[in-house]
């Protein structure tokens, strides 16, 4: 491997550009080549990776000389096919954006890929690396005396505009509880250290995108819902999602409760959406509330302003890239977020959507 770590990047829309901005903050790295079919996105991406060569096809990118790793940030429904093409042409270490896949029909192809791919694959789960969430994960078991109940609330803005409106439709995104919420199902498994056994859910499309149409089709993605998950060790978790609640001070609120107490993480949304007339954006915080002696303790968890300016995920994309770079350079043995982790997060999202659509409890054994 050369002293300079060289990336090939597949897809440079909104999230891809955030990856470019964070790679640029890492020492001795270079985005060498980019495949991005949309002209406007190419123009925007060139500002963040001025040395990159833009190519017209994925095949050209995979034939590009001197690459050390690959980053996939294309629309969700492209991920599995692109991984397969990489396996056949250039099996380098890969950081692939969530969700790893979008439909149950992908499972066999994904298993075949995983069984034979010779290089590490890291699934991008940025929420793990948000500083307030990382602090929560580190302290949760101790603060609670062993978690019994976990609640994750995301009250946020509607889906943003993406190229070709691909994120407006279940067939391309996997659906809201796959596209958006695989992050939270991943956090559930990580926080509890147990596997899901059944999923109950209720949700709908009540406010967002109802007056939109693309090629004669009205968006079918859900914009709110509740999901309850029972885990194998007897713990339970709940997700509360609302995508028409951007007026809230904090976008994510995560709480864990056990016999010894409660711990909460509060995470603001992207600073660029905070109105100037309200002053400085909220600071992330962690609140620990022991049962005895009673008395909540609040800790501010500020994020480096440079990292806040480099994306919409509270600095987490940078910390994730730091760890992925260590993997590429042989300084760590395995991805922190494996393909198995990415697979389970998507399956939980699919189970939630089936539970909503069919109005029934979904056993995870149906998929495993």
Coordinates of C-alpha atoms in Angstrom, one line a residue:
X1 CA 0.0 0.0 0.0
X2 CA 1.3 3.5 -0.8
X3 CA 2.0 6.0 2.0
X4 CA -1.0 8.0 0.7
X5 CA -4.3 6.0 1.2
X6 CA -6.3 6.4 -2.0
X7 CA -10.1 6.1 -2.1
X8 CA -12.5 5.2 -4.9
X9 CA -15.9 6.7 -4.2
X10 CA -19.2 5.4 -5.7
X11 CA -21.9 7.9 -5.4
X12 CA -21.5 11.6 -4.4
X13 CA -24.9 12.9 -3.6
X14 CA -25.7 14.5 -0.3
X15 CA -24.2 11.8 1.9
X16 CA -21.4 11.1 -0.4
X17 CA -20.3 14.7 -0.2
X18 CA -20.3 14.4 3.6
X19 CA -17.9 11.5 3.2
X20 CA -15.7 13.5 0.9
X21 CA -15.5 16.4 3.4
X22 CA -14.5 14.0 6.2
X23 CA -12.0 12.0 4.3
X24 CA -10.3 15.4 3.5
X25 CA -9.8 15.9 7.2
X26 CA -7.8 12.7 7.6
X27 CA -4.0 12.7 7.2
X28 CA -2.4 11.2 4.2
X29 CA -5.6 10.4 2.3
X30 CA -6.8 11.3 -1.1
X31 CA -10.1 10.6 -3.0
X32 CA -8.5 9.5 -6.3
X33 CA -11.6 8.7 -8.4
X34 CA -15.3 9.2 -8.2
X35 CA -18.2 7.6 -10.1
X36 CA -21.3 9.8 -9.9
X37 CA -23.8 9.8 -12.8
X38 CA -25.5 13.1 -11.9
X39 CA -23.9 16.2 -13.4
X40 CA -25.0 18.6 -10.6
X41 CA -23.7 16.2 -7.9
X42 CA -20.4 15.9 -9.8
X43 CA -20.0 19.6 -9.8
X44 CA -20.7 19.8 -6.0
X45 CA -18.4 16.9 -5.2
X46 CA -15.5 18.4 -7.1
X47 CA -15.4 21.3 -4.6
X48 CA -14.6 18.8 -1.8
X49 CA -12.3 16.5 -3.8
X50 CA -10.5 18.7 -6.3
X51 CA -7.8 16.2 -7.1
X52 CA -10.3 13.4 -7.9
X53 CA -10.8 12.1 -11.4
X54 CA -14.5 11.6 -12.4
X55 CA -15.3 8.5 -14.5
X56 CA -18.4 7.6 -16.5
X57 CA -18.9 4.0 -15.3
X58 CA -18.3 1.8 -12.3
X59 CA -16.1 -0.4 -14.4
X60 CA -13.8 2.5 -15.1
X61 CA -13.6 3.2 -11.4
X62 CA -12.8 -0.4 -10.6
X63 CA -10.0 -0.4 -13.2
X64 CA -8.4 2.8 -11.8
X65 CA -4.8 2.3 -10.8
X66 CA -3.5 2.6 -7.3
X67 CA -6.7 2.4 -5.1
X68 CA -6.5 1.2 -1.5
X69 CA -10.2 1.1 -0.6
X70 CA -13.7 1.9 -1.8
X71 CA -16.6 3.9 -0.4
X72 CA -20.2 3.2 -1.6
X73 CA -22.7 6.1 -1.0
X74 CA -25.0 5.4 -3.9
X75 CA -28.8 5.0 -3.6
X76 CA -29.8 2.2 -1.4
X77 CA -31.1 -0.2 -4.0
X78 CA -27.7 -0.1 -5.8
X79 CA -25.6 -1.5 -2.9
X80 CA -25.9 -5.2 -3.4
X81 CA -25.3 -5.2 -7.2
X82 CA -22.3 -2.8 -6.8
X83 CA -20.8 -5.1 -4.1
X84 CA -21.1 -8.0 -6.4
X85 CA -19.4 -6.1 -9.2
X86 CA -16.6 -5.1 -6.9
X87 CA -16.1 -8.7 -5.9
X88 CA -15.7 -9.7 -9.5
X89 CA -13.3 -7.0 -10.5
X90 CA -11.5 -5.3 -7.5
X91 CA -12.0 -6.9 -4.0
X92 CA -10.7 -4.0 -1.9
X93 CA -11.7 -3.0 1.6
X94 CA -15.2 -1.4 1.4
X95 CA -17.1 1.1 3.5
X96 CA -20.7 0.8 2.3
X97 CA -23.4 3.1 3.4
X98 CA -26.5 1.8 5.2
X99 CA -28.8 0.1 4.5
X100 CA -26.7 -2.8 3.4
X101 CA -29.7 -4.1 1.3
X102 CA -33.3 -3.2 0.8
X103 CA -35.4 -6.4 0.3
X104 CA -35.6 -10.0 1.5
X105 CA -34.9 -11.0 -2.1
X106 CA -31.3 -9.7 -1.6
X107 CA -30.5 -12.1 1.2
X108 CA -29.2 -15.0 -0.9
X109 CA -27.0 -12.8 -3.0
X110 CA -25.7 -11.0 0.1
X111 CA -24.8 -14.4 1.7
X112 CA -23.0 -15.5 -1.4
X113 CA -21.0 -12.3 -1.5
X114 CA -20.1 -12.5 2.2
X115 CA -19.0 -16.1 2.0
X116 CA -16.4 -15.4 -0.7
X117 CA -15.3 -11.7 -0.4
X118 CA -11.7 -11.7 0.6
X119 CA -11.4 -8.2 2.0
X120 CA -13.2 -6.5 4.9
X121 CA -16.5 -4.8 4.5
X122 CA -17.6 -2.1 7.0
X123 CA -21.2 -1.0 7.0
X124 CA -21.6 2.7 7.7
X125 CA -23.6 3.3 10.8
X126 CA -22.8 6.8 11.7
X127 CA -25.1 7.1 14.8
X128 CA -22.8 4.8 16.8
X129 CA -20.1 7.4 16.6
X130 CA -22.0 10.6 17.5
X131 CA -20.1 11.8 20.7
X132 CA -23.2 11.9 22.9
X133 CA -24.3 8.4 21.7
X134 CA -20.8 7.1 22.1
X135 CA -20.8 8.4 25.7
X136 CA -24.2 6.8 26.3
X137 CA -23.0 3.5 25.0
X138 CA -20.0 3.5 27.2
X139 CA -21.9 4.3 30.4
X140 CA -25.4 2.8 29.9
X141 CA -24.9 -0.6 31.5
X142 CA -23.2 0.9 34.6
X143 CA -25.6 3.8 35.0
X144 CA -28.6 1.5 34.9
X145 CA -27.3 -1.5 36.7
X146 CA -28.2 -3.6 33.7
X147 CA -30.6 -2.2 31.0
X148 CA -34.2 -3.4 31.1
X149 CA -35.8 -0.9 28.9
X150 CA -34.4 1.1 26.0
X151 CA -36.2 3.9 24.2
X152 CA -35.0 5.7 21.0
X153 CA -36.9 8.8 19.8
X154 CA -36.2 10.5 16.5
X155 CA -38.3 13.6 15.9
X156 CA -36.9 15.3 12.8
X157 CA -37.5 16.9 9.4
X158 CA -39.0 15.1 6.4
X159 CA -36.8 13.3 3.9
X160 CA -34.6 15.7 1.9
X161 CA -34.7 16.0 -1.9
X162 CA -32.4 13.4 -3.5
X163 CA -31.4 12.8 -7.1
X164 CA -34.4 11.3 -9.0
X165 CA -36.4 11.3 -5.7
X166 CA -35.2 7.8 -5.1
X167 CA -35.8 8.2 -1.3
X168 CA -39.5 8.8 -1.8
X169 CA -40.3 5.2 -2.7
X170 CA -40.1 1.9 -0.8
X171 CA -38.8 0.0 -3.9
X172 CA -35.6 2.1 -4.0
X173 CA -35.1 3.0 -0.4
X174 CA -36.3 -0.1 1.3
X175 CA -38.9 1.9 3.1
X176 CA -38.5 4.4 6.0
X177 CA -37.9 1.9 8.7
X178 CA -35.1 0.4 6.7
X179 CA -33.6 3.5 5.1
X180 CA -33.8 5.7 8.2
X181 CA -34.3 3.4 11.1
X182 CA -31.7 0.7 10.5
X183 CA -29.4 3.1 12.5
X184 CA -31.7 2.8 15.5
X185 CA -32.1 -1.0 15.3
X186 CA -28.3 -1.3 15.1
X187 CA -28.1 0.8 18.3
X188 CA -30.6 -1.4 20.0
X189 CA -28.6 -4.5 19.4
X190 CA -25.3 -2.8 20.3
X191 CA -26.7 -1.2 23.5
X192 CA -28.4 -4.3 24.8
X193 CA -25.9 -6.9 23.6
X194 CA -28.8 -9.3 22.7
X195 CA -30.6 -10.4 19.5
X196 CA -34.2 -9.5 18.6
X197 CA -36.8 -12.2 18.8
X198 CA -40.1 -10.4 17.9
X199 CA -41.3 -7.1 16.5
X200 CA -44.5 -5.2 17.0
X201 CA -45.3 -1.9 15.2
X202 CA -47.8 0.7 14.1
X203 CA -47.1 3.4 11.6
X204 CA -48.3 5.4 8.6
X205 CA -47.9 8.1 6.0
X206 CA -50.0 10.9 7.5
X207 CA -48.3 14.2 6.5
X208 CA -45.3 14.1 4.3
X209 CA -45.0 14.0 0.5
X210 CA -48.8 13.4 -0.1
X211 CA -49.0 16.2 -2.6
X212 CA -46.0 15.1 -4.6
X213 CA -45.8 12.9 -7.7
X214 CA -42.9 11.6 -9.7
X215 CA -43.6 10.1 -13.1
X216 CA -47.2 9.8 -12.1
X217 CA -46.4 8.0 -8.8
X218 CA -47.1 9.3 -5.3
X219 CA -44.5 8.6 -2.7
X220 CA -45.3 5.6 -0.5
X221 CA -42.7 6.0 2.3
X222 CA -44.0 6.2 5.9
X223 CA -43.4 9.3 8.0
X224 CA -44.2 8.1 11.5
X225 CA -44.5 5.1 13.7
X226 CA -43.8 3.1 16.9
X227 CA -41.8 -0.1 17.0
X228 CA -41.4 -2.4 20.0
X229 CA -38.8 -5.1 19.9
X230 CA -38.4 -8.0 22.4
X231 CA -34.9 -9.3 22.8
X232 CA -33.6 -12.8 23.6
X233 CA -32.4 -11.8 27.1
X234 CA -35.8 -10.5 28.1
X235 CA -35.0 -6.8 27.6
X236 CA -37.2 -4.7 25.4
X237 CA -36.7 -1.6 23.2
X238 CA -39.0 1.0 21.6
X239 CA -38.5 3.3 18.6
X240 CA -40.6 6.5 18.3
X241 CA -40.2 8.0 14.9
X242 CA -41.8 11.2 13.6
X243 CA -40.6 12.9 10.4
X244 CA -42.6 16.1 10.7
X245 CA -41.3 17.3 14.0
X246 CA -38.3 19.5 13.1
X247 CA -39.4 22.2 15.5
X248 CA -38.0 20.2 18.4
X249 CA -34.9 21.3 20.2
X250 CA -33.3 17.8 20.1
X251 CA -33.6 15.5 17.1
X252 CA -32.7 12.2 18.9
X253 CA -33.4 11.3 22.5
X254 CA -32.1 7.9 23.7
X255 CA -32.9 6.6 27.2
X256 CA -32.0 3.4 29.0
X257 CA -33.5 2.3 32.4
X258 CA -32.5 -0.4 34.8
X259 CA -32.7 -1.2 38.5
X260 CA -30.0 1.3 39.4
X261 CA -31.1 4.3 37.4
X262 CA -31.6 6.0 34.0
X263 CA -29.3 7.5 31.4
X264 CA -30.3 9.7 28.5
X265 CA -28.5 11.1 25.4
X266 CA -29.9 14.2 23.7
X267 CA -28.6 14.9 20.1
X268 CA -29.5 18.0 18.1
X269 CA -30.2 17.9 14.4
X270 CA -28.0 19.4 11.8
X271 CA -26.8 22.9 12.8
X272 CA -27.5 24.3 9.3
X273 CA -31.2 23.8 10.0
X274 CA -31.2 25.7 13.3
X275 CA -32.7 29.2 12.8
X276 CA -30.3 32.1 13.4
X277 CA -32.8 34.1 15.4
X278 CA -32.8 31.4 18.1
X279 CA -29.1 31.9 18.8
X280 CA -26.6 29.1 19.1
X281 CA -27.8 25.6 18.3
X282 CA -28.4 23.2 21.2
X283 CA -25.3 21.4 22.7
X284 CA -25.5 17.6 22.9
X285 CA -25.8 16.3 26.4
X286 CA -25.8 13.2 28.5
X287 CA -28.0 13.0 31.6
X288 CA -27.5 10.3 34.3
X289 CA -30.3 9.9 36.8
X290 CA -29.5 7.4 39.6
X291 CA -32.4 6.1 41.8
X292 CA -30.4 6.6 44.9
X293 CA -29.2 9.1 45.8
X294 CA -31.8 10.8 43.5
X295 CA -30.4 13.7 41.5
X296 CA -29.9 13.9 37.7
X297 CA -26.4 14.9 36.6
X298 CA -26.1 16.6 33.2
X299 CA -23.0 16.5 31.1
X300 CA -22.5 18.7 28.0
X301 CA -20.9 16.7 25.2
X302 CA -19.7 19.4 22.7
X303 CA -18.6 18.5 19.2
X304 CA -15.6 19.9 17.5
X305 CA -16.9 22.8 15.3
X306 CA -14.7 21.7 12.4
X307 CA -16.5 18.3 12.4
X308 CA -19.9 19.9 12.7
X309 CA -19.1 21.9 9.6
X310 CA -18.2 18.8 7.7
X311 CA -21.6 17.1 7.8
X312 CA -25.0 16.6 9.4
X313 CA -24.2 13.8 11.8
X314 CA -22.6 15.5 14.8
X315 CA -19.0 14.6 13.9
X316 CA -19.7 10.9 13.7
X317 CA -18.8 10.5 10.0
X318 CA -15.2 11.7 10.8
X319 CA -14.8 9.3 13.7
X320 CA -16.2 6.4 11.6
X321 CA -13.7 7.2 8.8
X322 CA -10.8 7.3 11.3
X323 CA -11.6 3.8 12.3
X324 CA -12.2 2.6 8.8
X325 CA -8.8 4.1 7.8
X326 CA -7.1 2.1 10.6
X327 CA -8.7 -1.0 9.1
X328 CA -7.5 -0.2 5.6
X329 CA -4.0 0.5 6.9
X330 CA -3.8 -2.8 8.9
X331 CA -4.0 -1.1 12.3
X332 CA -7.1 -3.0 13.3
X333 CA -8.2 -6.5 12.5
X334 CA -11.9 -6.3 11.6
X335 CA -14.7 -3.8 11.0
X336 CA -16.6 -2.5 14.0
X337 CA -19.8 -2.7 12.0
X338 CA -19.9 -6.1 10.2
X339 CA -22.0 -7.3 7.4
X340 CA -23.9 -9.4 10.0
X341 CA -24.6 -6.2 11.9
X342 CA -25.8 -4.4 8.8
X343 CA -28.0 -7.4 7.8
X344 CA -29.7 -7.6 11.2
X345 CA -30.4 -3.9 11.3
X346 CA -32.2 -4.1 7.9
X347 CA -34.1 -7.3 8.9
X348 CA -35.4 -5.5 12.0
X349 CA -36.6 -2.7 9.8
X350 CA -38.3 -5.0 7.3
X351 CA -39.9 -6.8 10.2
X352 CA -41.3 -3.5 11.5
X353 CA -42.7 -2.6 8.1
X354 CA -44.4 -6.0 7.8
X355 CA -45.8 -5.7 11.3
X356 CA -47.3 -2.3 10.3
X357 CA -48.7 -3.5 7.0
X358 CA -50.1 -6.8 8.1
X359 CA -51.1 -5.7 11.7
X360 CA -49.4 -8.6 13.4
X361 CA -46.5 -9.6 15.6
X362 CA -43.5 -10.6 13.5
X363 CA -41.1 -13.3 14.8
X364 CA -37.5 -12.7 13.7
X365 CA -37.3 -16.4 13.2
X366 CA -39.3 -15.9 10.0
X367 CA -36.1 -14.5 8.4
X368 CA -33.3 -16.3 10.2

